[in-house]
mmCIF file of C-alpha atoms in Angstrom:
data_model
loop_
_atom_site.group_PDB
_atom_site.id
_atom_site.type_symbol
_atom_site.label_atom_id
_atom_site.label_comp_id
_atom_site.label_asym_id
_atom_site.label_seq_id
_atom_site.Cartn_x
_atom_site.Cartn_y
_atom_site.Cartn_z
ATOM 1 C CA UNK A 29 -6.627 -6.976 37.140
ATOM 2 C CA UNK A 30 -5.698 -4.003 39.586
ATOM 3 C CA UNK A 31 -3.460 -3.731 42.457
ATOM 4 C CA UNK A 32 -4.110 -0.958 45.090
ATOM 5 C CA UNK A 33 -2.202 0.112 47.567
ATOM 6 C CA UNK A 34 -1.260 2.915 50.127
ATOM 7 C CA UNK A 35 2.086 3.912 51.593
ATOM 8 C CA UNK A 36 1.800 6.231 54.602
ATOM 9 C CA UNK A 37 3.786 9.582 54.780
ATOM 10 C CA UNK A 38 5.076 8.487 50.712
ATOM 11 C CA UNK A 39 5.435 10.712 47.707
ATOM 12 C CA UNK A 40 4.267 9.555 43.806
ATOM 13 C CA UNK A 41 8.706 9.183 43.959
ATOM 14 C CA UNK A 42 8.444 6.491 46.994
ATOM 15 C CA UNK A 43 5.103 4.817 45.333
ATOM 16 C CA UNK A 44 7.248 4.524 42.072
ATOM 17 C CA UNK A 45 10.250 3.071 43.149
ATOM 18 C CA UNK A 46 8.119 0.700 45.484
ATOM 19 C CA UNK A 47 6.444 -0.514 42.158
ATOM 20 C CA UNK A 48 9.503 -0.715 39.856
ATOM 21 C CA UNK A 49 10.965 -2.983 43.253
ATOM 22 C CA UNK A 50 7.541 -4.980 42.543
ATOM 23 C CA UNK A 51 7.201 -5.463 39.109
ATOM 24 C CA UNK A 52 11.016 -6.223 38.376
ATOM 25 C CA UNK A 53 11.033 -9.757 40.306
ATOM 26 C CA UNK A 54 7.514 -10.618 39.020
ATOM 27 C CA UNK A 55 8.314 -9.979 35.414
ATOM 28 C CA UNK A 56 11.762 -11.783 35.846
ATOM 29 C CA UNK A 57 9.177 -14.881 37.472
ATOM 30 C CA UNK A 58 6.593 -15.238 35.271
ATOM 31 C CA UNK A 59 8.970 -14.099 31.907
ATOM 32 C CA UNK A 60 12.324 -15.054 32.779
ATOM 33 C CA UNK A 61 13.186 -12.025 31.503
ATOM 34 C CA UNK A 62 13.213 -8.618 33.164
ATOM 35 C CA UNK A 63 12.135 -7.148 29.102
ATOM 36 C CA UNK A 64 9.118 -8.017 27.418
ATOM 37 C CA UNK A 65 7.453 -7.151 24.577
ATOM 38 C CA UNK A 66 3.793 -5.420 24.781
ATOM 39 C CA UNK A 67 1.774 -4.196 21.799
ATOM 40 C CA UNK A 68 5.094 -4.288 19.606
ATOM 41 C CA UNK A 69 6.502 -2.296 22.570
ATOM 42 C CA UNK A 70 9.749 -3.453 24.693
ATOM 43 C CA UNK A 71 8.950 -2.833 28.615
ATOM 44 C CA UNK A 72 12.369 -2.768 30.867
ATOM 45 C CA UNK A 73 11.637 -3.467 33.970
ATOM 46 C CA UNK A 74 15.187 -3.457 34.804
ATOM 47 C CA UNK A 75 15.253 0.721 34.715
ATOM 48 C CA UNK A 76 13.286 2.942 36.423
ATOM 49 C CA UNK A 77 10.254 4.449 35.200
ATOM 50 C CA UNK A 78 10.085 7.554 33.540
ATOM 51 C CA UNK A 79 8.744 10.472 35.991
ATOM 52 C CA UNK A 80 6.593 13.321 34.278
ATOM 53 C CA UNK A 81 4.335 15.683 35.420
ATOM 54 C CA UNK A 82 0.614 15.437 34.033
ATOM 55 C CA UNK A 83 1.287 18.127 31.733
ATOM 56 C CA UNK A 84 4.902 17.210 30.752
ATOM 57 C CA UNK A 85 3.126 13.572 29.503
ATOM 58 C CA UNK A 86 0.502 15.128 27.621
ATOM 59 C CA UNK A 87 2.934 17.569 25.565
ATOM 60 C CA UNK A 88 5.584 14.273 25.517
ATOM 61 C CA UNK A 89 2.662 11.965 23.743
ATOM 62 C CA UNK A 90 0.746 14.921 22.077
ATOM 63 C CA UNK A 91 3.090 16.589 19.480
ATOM 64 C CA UNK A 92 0.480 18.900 18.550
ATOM 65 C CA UNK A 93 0.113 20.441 21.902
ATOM 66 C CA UNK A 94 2.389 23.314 23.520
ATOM 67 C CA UNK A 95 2.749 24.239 26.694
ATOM 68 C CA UNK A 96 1.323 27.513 26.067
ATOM 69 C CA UNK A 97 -2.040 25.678 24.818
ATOM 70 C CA UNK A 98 -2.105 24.220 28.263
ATOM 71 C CA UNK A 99 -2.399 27.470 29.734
ATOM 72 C CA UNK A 100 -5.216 29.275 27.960
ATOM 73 C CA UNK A 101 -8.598 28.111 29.418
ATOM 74 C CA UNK A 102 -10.260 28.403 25.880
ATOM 75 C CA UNK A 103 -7.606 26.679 23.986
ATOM 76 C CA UNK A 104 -7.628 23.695 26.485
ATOM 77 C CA UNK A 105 -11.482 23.343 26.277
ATOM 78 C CA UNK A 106 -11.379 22.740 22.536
ATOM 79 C CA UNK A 107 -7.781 20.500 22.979
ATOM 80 C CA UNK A 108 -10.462 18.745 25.925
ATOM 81 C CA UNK A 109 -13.033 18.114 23.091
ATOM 82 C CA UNK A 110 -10.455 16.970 20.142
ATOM 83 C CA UNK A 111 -8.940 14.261 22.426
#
């Protein structure tokens, strides 16, 4: 299931926050517990969500990758193909 929205004159930041204010009640409803457990990982609900640029998550889940890699055109081709 999806959920789309749109927030006039709002940043990713306002989008975020709006979401976290979502999902903290529902999870606390349907749970009864602001923490759950997802493919052997905990979710918190109860903090905010971690906010990363597109390249800081790919060198944060990609130990293999640099930010230097990200930068050379060549480099990021063959990173393109490997992933």
């Amino acid at each position: 299931t999806m959920l789309e929205f749109y927030h006039a004159y709002a940043d990713y930041n306002d989008l975020m926050d709006l979401t976290e204010q979502l999902f903290q009640p529902l999870a606390l409803s349907v749970c009864g517990q602001t923490k759950i457990i997802y493919q052997d990982h905990a979710i918190h609900f109860s903090k905010k969500f971690t906010r990363m640029t597109v390249k800081e998550a790919i060198i944060h889940f990609n130990s293999t990758i640099t930010l230097g890699d990200l930068q050379v055109f060549i480099t990021l081709s063959s990173l393109i193909t490997r992933l």
